[in-house]
PDB file of C-alpha atoms and ligand atoms in Angstrom:
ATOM      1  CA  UNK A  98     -41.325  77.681  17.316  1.00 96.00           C
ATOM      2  CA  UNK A  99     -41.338  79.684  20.341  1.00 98.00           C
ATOM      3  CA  UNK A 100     -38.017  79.043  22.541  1.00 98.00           C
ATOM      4  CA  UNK A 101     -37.178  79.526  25.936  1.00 97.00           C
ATOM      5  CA  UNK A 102     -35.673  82.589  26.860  1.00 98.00           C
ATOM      6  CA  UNK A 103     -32.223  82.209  28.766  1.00 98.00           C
ATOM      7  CA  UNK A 104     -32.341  83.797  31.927  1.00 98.00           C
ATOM      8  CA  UNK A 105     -29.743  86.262  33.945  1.00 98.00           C
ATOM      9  CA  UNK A 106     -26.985  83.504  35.175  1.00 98.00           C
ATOM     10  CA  UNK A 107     -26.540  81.467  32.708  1.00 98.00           C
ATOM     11  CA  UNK A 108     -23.174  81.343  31.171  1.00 98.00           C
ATOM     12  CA  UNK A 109     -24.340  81.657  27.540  1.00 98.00           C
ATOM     13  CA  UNK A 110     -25.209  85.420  28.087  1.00 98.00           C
ATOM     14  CA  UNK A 111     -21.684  85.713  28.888  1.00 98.00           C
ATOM     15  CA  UNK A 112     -20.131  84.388  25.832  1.00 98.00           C
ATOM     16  CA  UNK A 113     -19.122  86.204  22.728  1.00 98.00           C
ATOM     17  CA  UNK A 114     -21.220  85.240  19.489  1.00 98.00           C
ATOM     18  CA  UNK A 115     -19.642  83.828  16.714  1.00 98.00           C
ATOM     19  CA  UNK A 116     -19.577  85.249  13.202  1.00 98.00           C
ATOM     20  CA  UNK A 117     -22.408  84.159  10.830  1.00 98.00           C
ATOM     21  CA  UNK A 118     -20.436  83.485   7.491  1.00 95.00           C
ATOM     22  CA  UNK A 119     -24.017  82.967   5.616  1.00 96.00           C
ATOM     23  CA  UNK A 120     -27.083  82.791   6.000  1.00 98.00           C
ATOM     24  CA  UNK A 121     -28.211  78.735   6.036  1.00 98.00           C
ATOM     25  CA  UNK A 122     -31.470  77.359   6.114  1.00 98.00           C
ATOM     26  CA  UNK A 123     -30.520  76.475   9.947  1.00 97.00           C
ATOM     27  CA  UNK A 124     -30.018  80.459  10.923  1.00 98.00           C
ATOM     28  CA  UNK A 125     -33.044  81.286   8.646  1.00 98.00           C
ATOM     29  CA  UNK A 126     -35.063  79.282  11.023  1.00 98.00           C
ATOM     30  CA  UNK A 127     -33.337  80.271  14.088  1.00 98.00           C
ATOM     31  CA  UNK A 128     -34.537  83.673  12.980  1.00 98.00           C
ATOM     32  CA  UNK A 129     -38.057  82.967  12.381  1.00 98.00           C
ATOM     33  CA  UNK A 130     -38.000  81.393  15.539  1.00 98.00           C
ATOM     34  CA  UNK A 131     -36.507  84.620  17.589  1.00 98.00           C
ATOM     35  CA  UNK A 132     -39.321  86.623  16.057  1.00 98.00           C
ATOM     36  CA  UNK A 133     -41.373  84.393  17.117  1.00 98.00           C
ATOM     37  CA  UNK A 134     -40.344  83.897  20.883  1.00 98.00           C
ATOM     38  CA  UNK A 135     -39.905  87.681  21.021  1.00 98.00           C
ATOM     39  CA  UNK A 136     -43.231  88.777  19.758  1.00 97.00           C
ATOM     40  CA  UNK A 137     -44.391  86.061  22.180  1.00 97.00           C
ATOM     41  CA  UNK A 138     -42.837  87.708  25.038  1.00 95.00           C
ATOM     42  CA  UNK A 139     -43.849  91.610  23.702  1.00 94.00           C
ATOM     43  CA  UNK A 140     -40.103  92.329  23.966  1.00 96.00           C
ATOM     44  CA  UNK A 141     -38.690  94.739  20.880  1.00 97.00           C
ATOM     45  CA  UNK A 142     -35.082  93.239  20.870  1.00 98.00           C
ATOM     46  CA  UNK A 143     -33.802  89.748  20.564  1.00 98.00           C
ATOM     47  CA  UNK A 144     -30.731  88.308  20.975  1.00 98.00           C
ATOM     48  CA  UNK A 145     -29.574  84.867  19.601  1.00 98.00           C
ATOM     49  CA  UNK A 146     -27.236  84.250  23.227  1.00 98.00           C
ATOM     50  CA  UNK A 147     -30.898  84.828  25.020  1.00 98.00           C
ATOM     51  CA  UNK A 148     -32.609  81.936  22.951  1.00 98.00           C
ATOM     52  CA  UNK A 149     -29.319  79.892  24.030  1.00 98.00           C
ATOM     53  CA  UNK A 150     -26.744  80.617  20.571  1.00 98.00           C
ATOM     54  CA  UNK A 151     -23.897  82.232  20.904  1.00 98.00           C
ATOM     55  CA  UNK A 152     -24.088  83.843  17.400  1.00 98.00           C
ATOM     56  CA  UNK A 153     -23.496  87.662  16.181  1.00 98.00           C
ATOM     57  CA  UNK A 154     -27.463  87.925  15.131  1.00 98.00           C
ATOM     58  CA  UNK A 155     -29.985  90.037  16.642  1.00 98.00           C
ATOM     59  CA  UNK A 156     -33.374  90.769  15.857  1.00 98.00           C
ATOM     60  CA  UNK A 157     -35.378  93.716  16.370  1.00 98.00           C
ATOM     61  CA  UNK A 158     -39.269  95.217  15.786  1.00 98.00           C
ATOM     62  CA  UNK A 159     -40.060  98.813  17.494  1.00 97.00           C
ATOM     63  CA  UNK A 160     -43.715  98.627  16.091  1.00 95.00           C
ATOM     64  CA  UNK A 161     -45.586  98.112  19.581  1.00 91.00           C
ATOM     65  CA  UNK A 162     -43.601 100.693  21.253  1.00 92.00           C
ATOM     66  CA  UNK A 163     -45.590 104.423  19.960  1.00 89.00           C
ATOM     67  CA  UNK A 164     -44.666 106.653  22.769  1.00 93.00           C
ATOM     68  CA  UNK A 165     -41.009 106.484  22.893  1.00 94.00           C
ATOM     69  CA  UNK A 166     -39.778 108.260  19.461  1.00 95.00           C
ATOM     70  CA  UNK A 167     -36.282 106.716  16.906  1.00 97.00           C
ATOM     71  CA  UNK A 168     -35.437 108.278  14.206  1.00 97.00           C
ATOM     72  CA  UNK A 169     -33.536 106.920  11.503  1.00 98.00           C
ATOM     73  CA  UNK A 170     -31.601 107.936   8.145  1.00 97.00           C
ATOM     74  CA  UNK A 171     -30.373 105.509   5.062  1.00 96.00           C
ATOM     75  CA  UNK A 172     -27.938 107.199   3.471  1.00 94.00           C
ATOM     76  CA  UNK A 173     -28.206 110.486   4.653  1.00 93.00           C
ATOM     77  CA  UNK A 174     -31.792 110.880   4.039  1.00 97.00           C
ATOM     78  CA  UNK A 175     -34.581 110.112   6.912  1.00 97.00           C
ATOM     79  CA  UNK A 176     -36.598 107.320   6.483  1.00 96.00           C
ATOM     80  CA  UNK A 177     -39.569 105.901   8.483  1.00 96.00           C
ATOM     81  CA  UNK A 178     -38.607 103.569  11.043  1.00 96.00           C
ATOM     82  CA  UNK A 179     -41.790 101.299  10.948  1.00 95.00           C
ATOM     83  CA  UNK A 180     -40.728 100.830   6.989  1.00 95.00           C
ATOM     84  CA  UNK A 181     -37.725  99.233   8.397  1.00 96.00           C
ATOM     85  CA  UNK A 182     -38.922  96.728  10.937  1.00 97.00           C
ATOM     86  CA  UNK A 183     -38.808  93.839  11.743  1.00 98.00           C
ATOM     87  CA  UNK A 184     -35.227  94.150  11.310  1.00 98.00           C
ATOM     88  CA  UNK A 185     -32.544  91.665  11.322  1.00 98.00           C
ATOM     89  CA  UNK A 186     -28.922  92.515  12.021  1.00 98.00           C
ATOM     90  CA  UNK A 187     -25.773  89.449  11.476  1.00 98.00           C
ATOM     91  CA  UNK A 188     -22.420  90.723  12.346  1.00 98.00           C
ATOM     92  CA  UNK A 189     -23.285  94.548  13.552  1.00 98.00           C
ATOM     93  CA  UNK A 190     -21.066  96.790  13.846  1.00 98.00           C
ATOM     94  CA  UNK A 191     -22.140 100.035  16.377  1.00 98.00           C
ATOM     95  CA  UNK A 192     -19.998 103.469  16.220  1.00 98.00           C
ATOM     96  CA  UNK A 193     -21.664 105.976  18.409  1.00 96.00           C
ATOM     97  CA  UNK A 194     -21.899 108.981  16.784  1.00 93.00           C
ATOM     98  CA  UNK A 195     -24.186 110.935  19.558  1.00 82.00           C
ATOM     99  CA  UNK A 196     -23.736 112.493  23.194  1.00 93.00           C
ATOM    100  CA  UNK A 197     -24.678 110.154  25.921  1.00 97.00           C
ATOM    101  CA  UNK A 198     -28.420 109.942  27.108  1.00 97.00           C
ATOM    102  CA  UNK A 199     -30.250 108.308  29.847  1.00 97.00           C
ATOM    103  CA  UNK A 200     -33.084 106.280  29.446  1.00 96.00           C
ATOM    104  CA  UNK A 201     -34.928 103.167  31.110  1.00 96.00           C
ATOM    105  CA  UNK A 202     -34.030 100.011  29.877  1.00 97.00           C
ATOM    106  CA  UNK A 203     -35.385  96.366  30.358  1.00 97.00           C
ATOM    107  CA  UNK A 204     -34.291  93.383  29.500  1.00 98.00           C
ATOM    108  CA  UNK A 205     -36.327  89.485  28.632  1.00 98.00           C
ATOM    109  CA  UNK A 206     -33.688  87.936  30.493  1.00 98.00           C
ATOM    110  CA  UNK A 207     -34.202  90.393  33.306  1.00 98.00           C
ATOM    111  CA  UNK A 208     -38.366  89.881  33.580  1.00 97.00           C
ATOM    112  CA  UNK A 209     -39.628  92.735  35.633  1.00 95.00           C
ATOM    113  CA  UNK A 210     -36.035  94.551  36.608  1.00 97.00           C
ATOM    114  CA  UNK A 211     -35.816  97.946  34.953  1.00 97.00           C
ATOM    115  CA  UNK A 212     -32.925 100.637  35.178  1.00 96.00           C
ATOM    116  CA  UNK A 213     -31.560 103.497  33.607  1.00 96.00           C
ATOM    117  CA  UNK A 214     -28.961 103.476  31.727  1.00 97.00           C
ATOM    118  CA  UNK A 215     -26.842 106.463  29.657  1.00 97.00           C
ATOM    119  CA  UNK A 216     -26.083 105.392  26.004  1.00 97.00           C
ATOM    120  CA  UNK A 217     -24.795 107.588  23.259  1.00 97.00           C
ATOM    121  CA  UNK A 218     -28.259 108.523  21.849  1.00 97.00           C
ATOM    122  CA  UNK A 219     -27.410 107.643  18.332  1.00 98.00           C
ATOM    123  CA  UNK A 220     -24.920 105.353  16.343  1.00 98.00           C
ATOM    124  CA  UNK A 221     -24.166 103.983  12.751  1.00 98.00           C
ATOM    125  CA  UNK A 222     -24.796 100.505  11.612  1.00 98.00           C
ATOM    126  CA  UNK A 223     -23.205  98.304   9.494  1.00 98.00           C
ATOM    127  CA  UNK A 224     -24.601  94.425   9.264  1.00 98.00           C
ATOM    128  CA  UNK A 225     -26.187  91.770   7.383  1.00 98.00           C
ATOM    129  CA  UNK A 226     -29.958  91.766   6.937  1.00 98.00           C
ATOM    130  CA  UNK A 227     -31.408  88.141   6.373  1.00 97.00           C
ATOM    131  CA  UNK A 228     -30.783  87.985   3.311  1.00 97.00           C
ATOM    132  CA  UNK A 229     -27.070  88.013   4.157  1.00 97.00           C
ATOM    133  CA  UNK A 230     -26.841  91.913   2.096  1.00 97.00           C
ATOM    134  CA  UNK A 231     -25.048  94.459   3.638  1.00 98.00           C
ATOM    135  CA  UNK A 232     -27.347  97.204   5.230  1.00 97.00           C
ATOM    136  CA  UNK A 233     -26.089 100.385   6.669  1.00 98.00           C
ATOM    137  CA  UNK A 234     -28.034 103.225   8.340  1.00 98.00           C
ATOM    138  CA  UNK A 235     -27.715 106.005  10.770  1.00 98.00           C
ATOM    139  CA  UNK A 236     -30.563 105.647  14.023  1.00 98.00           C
ATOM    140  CA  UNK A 237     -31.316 107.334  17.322  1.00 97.00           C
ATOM    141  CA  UNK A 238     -33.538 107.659  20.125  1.00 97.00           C
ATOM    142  CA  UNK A 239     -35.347 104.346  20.943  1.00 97.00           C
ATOM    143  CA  UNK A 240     -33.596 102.697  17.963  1.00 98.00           C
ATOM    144  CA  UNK A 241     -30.002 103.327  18.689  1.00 98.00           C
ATOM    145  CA  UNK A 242     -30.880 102.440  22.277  1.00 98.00           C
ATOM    146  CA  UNK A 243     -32.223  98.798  21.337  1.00 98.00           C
ATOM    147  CA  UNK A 244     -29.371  98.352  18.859  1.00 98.00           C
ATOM    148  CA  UNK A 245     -26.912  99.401  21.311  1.00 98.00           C
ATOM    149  CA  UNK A 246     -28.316  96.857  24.224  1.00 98.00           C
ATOM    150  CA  UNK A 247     -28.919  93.917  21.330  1.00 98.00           C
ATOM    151  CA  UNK A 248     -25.070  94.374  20.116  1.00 98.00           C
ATOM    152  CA  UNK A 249     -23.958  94.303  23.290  1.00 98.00           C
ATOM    153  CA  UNK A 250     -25.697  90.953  24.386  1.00 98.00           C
ATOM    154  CA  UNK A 251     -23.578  89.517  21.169  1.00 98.00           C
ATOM    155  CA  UNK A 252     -20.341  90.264  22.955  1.00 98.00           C
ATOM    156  CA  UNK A 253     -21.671  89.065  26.551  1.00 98.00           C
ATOM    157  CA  UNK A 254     -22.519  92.330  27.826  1.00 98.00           C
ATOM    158  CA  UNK A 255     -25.750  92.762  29.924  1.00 98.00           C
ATOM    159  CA  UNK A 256     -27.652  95.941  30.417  1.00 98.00           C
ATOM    160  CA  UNK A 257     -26.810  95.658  34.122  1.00 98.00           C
ATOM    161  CA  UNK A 258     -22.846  96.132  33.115  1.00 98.00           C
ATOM    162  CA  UNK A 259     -23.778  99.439  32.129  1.00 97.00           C
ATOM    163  CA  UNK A 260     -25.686 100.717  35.272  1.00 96.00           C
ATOM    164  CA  UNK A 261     -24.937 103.106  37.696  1.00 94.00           C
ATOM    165  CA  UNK A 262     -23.559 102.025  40.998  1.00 95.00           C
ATOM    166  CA  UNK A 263     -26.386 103.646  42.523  1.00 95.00           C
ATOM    167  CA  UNK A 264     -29.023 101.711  40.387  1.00 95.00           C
ATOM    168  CA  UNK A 265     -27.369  98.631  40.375  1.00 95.00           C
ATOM    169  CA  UNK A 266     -27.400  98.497  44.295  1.00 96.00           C
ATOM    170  CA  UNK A 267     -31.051  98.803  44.322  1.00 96.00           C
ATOM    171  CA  UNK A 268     -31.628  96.204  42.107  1.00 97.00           C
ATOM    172  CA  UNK A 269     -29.115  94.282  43.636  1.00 97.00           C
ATOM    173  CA  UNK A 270     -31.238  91.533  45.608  1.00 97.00           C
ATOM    174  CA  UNK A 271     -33.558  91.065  42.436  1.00 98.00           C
ATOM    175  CA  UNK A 272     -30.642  90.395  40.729  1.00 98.00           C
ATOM    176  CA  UNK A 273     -29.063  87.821  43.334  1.00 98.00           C
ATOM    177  CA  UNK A 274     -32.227  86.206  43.421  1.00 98.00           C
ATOM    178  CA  UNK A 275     -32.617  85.749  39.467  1.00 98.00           C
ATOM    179  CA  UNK A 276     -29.131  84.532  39.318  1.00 98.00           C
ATOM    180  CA  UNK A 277     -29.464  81.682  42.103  1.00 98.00           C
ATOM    181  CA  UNK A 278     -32.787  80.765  40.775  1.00 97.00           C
ATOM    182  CA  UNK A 279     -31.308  80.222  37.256  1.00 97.00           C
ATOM    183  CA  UNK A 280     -28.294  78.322  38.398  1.00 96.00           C
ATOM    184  CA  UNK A 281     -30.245  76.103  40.717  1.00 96.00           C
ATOM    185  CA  UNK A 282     -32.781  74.906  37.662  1.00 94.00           C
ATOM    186  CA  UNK A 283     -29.479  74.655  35.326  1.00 94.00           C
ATOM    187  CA  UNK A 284     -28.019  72.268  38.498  1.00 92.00           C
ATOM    188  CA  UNK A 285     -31.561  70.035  38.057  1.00 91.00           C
ATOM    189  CA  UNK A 286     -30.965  69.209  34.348  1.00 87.00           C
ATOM    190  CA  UNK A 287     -27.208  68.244  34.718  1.00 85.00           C
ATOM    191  CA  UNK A 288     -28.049  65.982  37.502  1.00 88.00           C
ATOM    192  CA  UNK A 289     -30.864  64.342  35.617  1.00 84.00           C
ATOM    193  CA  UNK A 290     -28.525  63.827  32.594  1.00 77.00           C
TER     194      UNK A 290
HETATM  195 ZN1   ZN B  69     -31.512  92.180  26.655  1.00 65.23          ZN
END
């Protein structure tokens, strides 16, 4: 089922996702249903606080994106990256391991607002796949950049926390606009409850 995406000012982008002890039939379909309202939307990263669920689960799938390069390593030794998607992550845990790199970023809870923003350009991963197994693995480039944005939405941080001043000021009426235009709707349905 494909669900709405939760929009820049609403407060459940702001919250902290809860731990996922295992994987139930109920987060299996939550899941299915994130691919599914991502693929919808032609984003690569999903977060469950953007589909409304404050949870510590992600999901991921660089295979429409060809001209902006990841790399990525399983136990020392590189693997393909398309091998690896779609790509579920419950719990991550992100160490940068890389220098700090700028690159533009967007955001399905930000339509149409783009920025750059400087991320260590890779980082090791340790999470749950779907199947609730341990994974671990070593990325960078595009990769560690969506990993990096996804684990941050599961702590209630937005790509727009991590802008320049400079960037942020540009964007800043877009911004204003989004937010007042989410809170007003979110007004409509409390009133009508
Ligand atoms: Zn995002």
């Amino acid at each position: 089922m494909i669900l709405p995406v939760i929009k820049y000012g609403h407060p459940v982008l702001r919250q902290k996702g809860a731990r996922i002890e295992s994987v139930t039939a109920e987060v299996r379909q939550l899941i299915g249903d994130m691919f599914e309202t991502m693929n919808a939307s032609k984003g690569i990263g999903l977060a469950a606080q953007q589909v409304g669920q404050a949870l510590q689960l992600t999901v991921l799938d660089l295979r429409v994106v060809t001209d902006r390069p990841s790399t990525l390593e399983l136990k020392g030794k590189p693997t393909d990256v398309n091998d690896f998607m779609p790509l579920v992550l419950i719990n991550p845990e992100v160490k940068p391991v890389g220098e700090p790199v700028t690159g533009p970023e967007g955001c399905l809870s930000f339509p149409e607002i783009y920025g750059d923003i400087s991320r260590p350009e890779s980082v090791d991963v340790k999470a749950l796949n779907e199947k609730g197994k341990p994974i671990e693995f070593r990325c960078g480039g595009l990769l560690a950049r969506a990993v990096q944005h996804e684990a941050d939405h599961l702590n209630g941080i937005l790509f727009i926390d991590r802008m320049d001043r400079k960037t942020k000021a540009e964007l800043r009426d877009e911004l204003d606009e989004l937010q007042a235009t989410t809170k007003a709707a979110l007004e409509v349905t409390r009133k009508k409850r």
